[in-house]
Coordinates of N, CA and C in Angstrom, one line a residue:
X416 N -0.4 -10.1 16.6 CA 0.2 -10.0 15.3 C -0.4 -11.0 14.4
X417 N -0.8 -10.4 13.3 CA -1.4 -11.3 12.2 C -0.3 -11.7 11.3
X418 N -0.2 -13.0 11.1 CA 0.8 -13.5 10.2 C 0.2 -14.2 9.0
X419 N 0.5 -13.8 7.8 CA 0.0 -14.5 6.6 C 0.9 -15.6 6.2
X420 N 0.4 -16.6 5.5 CA 1.2 -17.7 5.1 C 1.6 -17.7 3.6
X421 N 2.7 -18.3 3.3 CA 3.2 -18.4 2.0 C 2.3 -19.3 1.2
X422 N 1.9 -19.0 0.0 CA 1.0 -19.8 -0.8 C 1.7 -21.1 -1.3
X423 N 3.0 -21.1 -1.4 CA 3.7 -22.3 -1.9 C 4.0 -23.3 -0.8
X424 N 4.4 -22.8 0.4 CA 4.8 -23.7 1.5 C 3.8 -23.8 2.6
X425 N 2.8 -22.9 2.6 CA 1.8 -22.8 3.6 C 2.4 -22.6 5.0
X426 N 3.5 -21.9 5.1 CA 4.2 -21.6 6.3 C 4.2 -20.1 6.5
X427 N 4.3 -19.6 7.7 CA 4.4 -18.2 7.9 C 5.5 -17.6 7.2
X428 N 5.3 -16.4 6.6 CA 6.3 -15.7 5.8 C 6.5 -14.3 6.3
X429 N 7.7 -13.9 6.7 CA 7.9 -12.6 7.2 C 7.6 -11.5 6.2
X430 N 7.8 -11.8 4.9 CA 7.6 -10.8 3.9 C 6.1 -10.5 3.7
X431 N 5.2 -11.3 4.2 CA 3.8 -11.2 4.1 C 3.1 -10.6 5.3
X432 N 3.9 -10.2 6.3 CA 3.3 -9.5 7.5 C 2.6 -8.2 7.1
X433 N 1.6 -7.8 7.8 CA 1.0 -6.6 7.6 C 2.0 -5.5 8.0
X434 N 1.9 -4.3 7.3 CA 2.9 -3.2 7.6 C 3.2 -2.9 9.0
X435 N 2.2 -2.8 9.9 CA 2.4 -2.4 11.3 C 3.1 -3.5 12.0
X436 N 2.8 -4.7 11.7 CA 3.5 -5.9 12.4 C 4.9 -6.0 11.9
X437 N 5.1 -5.7 10.6 CA 6.5 -5.8 10.0 C 7.4 -4.7 10.6
X438 N 6.9 -3.5 10.9 CA 7.7 -2.5 11.4 C 8.2 -2.8 12.8
X439 N 7.5 -3.7 13.6 CA 7.9 -4.0 14.9 C 8.7 -5.3 15.0
X440 N 8.9 -6.0 13.9 CA 9.6 -7.2 13.9 C 11.1 -7.0 13.8
X441 N 11.9 -7.5 14.8 CA 13.3 -7.3 14.8 C 13.9 -8.1 13.6
X442 N 14.8 -7.5 12.9 CA 15.4 -8.2 11.7 C 16.1 -9.5 12.1
X443 N 16.7 -9.6 13.3 CA 17.4 -10.9 13.6 C 16.4 -12.0 14.0
X444 N 15.1 -11.7 14.1 CA 14.1 -12.7 14.4 C 13.2 -13.0 13.2
X445 N 13.4 -12.3 12.1 CA 12.4 -12.5 11.0 C 12.5 -13.8 10.3
X446 N 13.6 -14.5 10.4 CA 13.7 -15.8 9.7 C 13.7 -17.0 10.7
X447 N 13.3 -16.7 11.9 CA 13.2 -17.7 13.0 C 11.8 -17.9 13.4
X448 N 11.5 -19.1 13.9 CA 10.1 -19.4 14.4 C 9.8 -18.4 15.5
X449 N 8.6 -18.0 15.7 CA 7.4 -18.4 14.9 C 7.1 -17.6 13.7
X450 N 8.0 -16.7 13.3 CA 7.8 -15.9 12.1 C 8.0 -16.6 10.8
X451 N 8.9 -17.6 10.8 CA 9.3 -18.3 9.6 C 9.7 -19.7 10.1
X452 N 9.2 -20.7 9.4 CA 9.5 -22.1 9.8 C 10.3 -22.8 8.6
X453 N 11.0 -22.1 7.8 CA 11.7 -22.7 6.7 C 13.1 -23.1 6.9
X454 N 13.7 -22.5 8.0 CA 15.1 -22.7 8.2 C 15.4 -23.4 9.5
X455 N 16.6 -24.0 9.6 CA 17.0 -24.8 10.7 C 18.2 -24.2 11.5
X456 N 19.0 -23.5 10.8 CA 20.2 -22.9 11.5 C 20.4 -21.5 11.0
X457 N 21.0 -20.6 11.8 CA 21.2 -19.2 11.5 C 22.6 -18.8 11.9
X458 N 23.1 -17.7 11.3 CA 24.3 -17.1 11.7 C 24.1 -16.2 12.9
X459 N 25.1 -15.6 13.5 CA 24.9 -14.8 14.7 C 24.0 -13.6 14.5
X460 N 23.9 -13.1 13.2 CA 23.1 -11.9 12.9 C 21.6 -12.3 12.7
X461 N 21.3 -13.6 12.5 CA 20.0 -14.1 12.3 C 19.7 -14.5 10.9
X462 N 20.7 -14.5 10.0 CA 20.4 -14.9 8.7 C 20.5 -16.4 8.6
X463 N 19.6 -17.1 7.8 CA 19.5 -18.5 7.7 C 20.8 -19.1 7.0
X464 N 21.2 -20.3 7.5 CA 22.3 -21.0 6.9 C 21.8 -22.3 6.2
X465 N 20.8 -23.0 6.9 CA 20.3 -24.2 6.3 C 18.8 -24.2 6.4
X466 N 18.2 -25.1 5.5 CA 16.8 -25.2 5.5 C 16.4 -26.3 6.5
X467 N 15.1 -26.5 6.8 CA 14.7 -27.5 7.7 C 15.0 -28.9 7.2
X468 N 15.2 -29.0 5.9 CA 15.6 -30.3 5.3 C 17.1 -30.6 5.5
X469 N 17.8 -29.6 6.1 CA 19.2 -29.8 6.3 C 20.1 -29.4 5.2
X470 N 19.5 -28.8 4.1 CA 20.3 -28.4 3.0 C 20.9 -27.0 3.2
X471 N 22.1 -26.8 2.8 CA 22.8 -25.5 2.9 C 22.1 -24.6 1.9
X472 N 21.9 -23.3 2.2 CA 21.3 -22.4 1.3 C 22.3 -22.0 0.2
X473 N 21.8 -21.9 -1.0 CA 22.6 -21.5 -2.1 C 23.1 -20.0 -2.0
X474 N 24.2 -19.7 -2.7 CA 24.7 -18.4 -2.6 C 23.7 -17.3 -3.0
X475 N 22.9 -17.6 -4.1 CA 21.9 -16.7 -4.5 C 20.8 -16.5 -3.5
X476 N 20.4 -17.6 -2.9 CA 19.3 -17.5 -1.8 C 19.8 -16.7 -0.7
X477 N 21.1 -16.9 -0.3 CA 21.7 -16.1 0.8 C 21.7 -14.7 0.5
X478 N 22.0 -14.3 -0.7 CA 22.0 -12.9 -1.1 C 20.6 -12.3 -1.1
X479 N 19.6 -13.0 -1.5 CA 18.2 -12.5 -1.5 C 17.8 -12.3 0.0
X480 N 18.1 -13.3 0.8 CA 17.7 -13.2 2.2 C 18.5 -12.0 2.9
X481 N 19.7 -11.8 2.6 CA 20.5 -10.7 3.1 C 19.9 -9.3 2.7
X482 N 19.4 -9.3 1.5 CA 18.8 -8.1 1.0 C 17.5 -7.8 1.7
X483 N 16.7 -8.8 1.9 CA 15.4 -8.7 2.7 C 15.7 -8.4 4.1
X484 N 16.8 -8.9 4.7 CA 17.2 -8.7 6.1 C 17.6 -7.2 6.2
X485 N 18.4 -6.7 5.3 CA 18.8 -5.3 5.3 C 17.6 -4.3 5.2
X486 N 16.7 -4.7 4.4 CA 15.5 -3.9 4.2 C 14.7 -3.8 5.5
X487 N 14.5 -5.0 6.1 CA 13.8 -5.1 7.4 C 14.5 -4.3 8.5
X488 N 15.8 -4.4 8.5 CA 16.6 -3.7 9.5 C 16.4 -2.2 9.4
X489 N 16.4 -1.7 8.2 CA 16.2 -0.3 8.0 C 14.8 0.2 8.4
X490 N 13.8 -0.7 8.1 CA 12.4 -0.4 8.4 C 12.3 -0.4 10.0
X491 N 12.8 -1.4 10.6 CA 12.7 -1.6 12.1 C 13.4 -0.4 12.8
X492 N 14.6 0.0 12.3 CA 15.3 1.1 12.9 C 14.6 2.4 12.7
X493 N 14.0 2.6 11.6 CA 13.3 3.9 11.4 C 12.0 4.0 12.2
X494 N 11.4 2.9 12.5 CA 10.2 2.8 13.3 C 10.5 2.9 14.8
X495 N 11.7 2.4 15.2 CA 11.9 2.3 16.6 C 13.0 3.2 17.1
X496 N 13.1 4.4 16.5 CA 14.1 5.4 17.0 C 13.7 5.9 18.4
X497 N 14.7 6.1 19.2 CA 14.4 6.5 20.6 C 14.0 8.0 20.7

């Protein structure tokens, strides 16, 4: 899997994965290492709660991540139908 890095943080970023790799990435893993190293804790679904600095995510950041999570979930499910 080829992982591209974010130009601002120089960390792996799930939104920058190549299309084939992105289709096979489980949504609950997309914000966890090794795919993303920006967050320290997650809810049971896999959405980030705090950053690696220990700061709680803002409501707007949480909404953006939820939107990206839902988009990835739809992509993953459409690619991995039985």
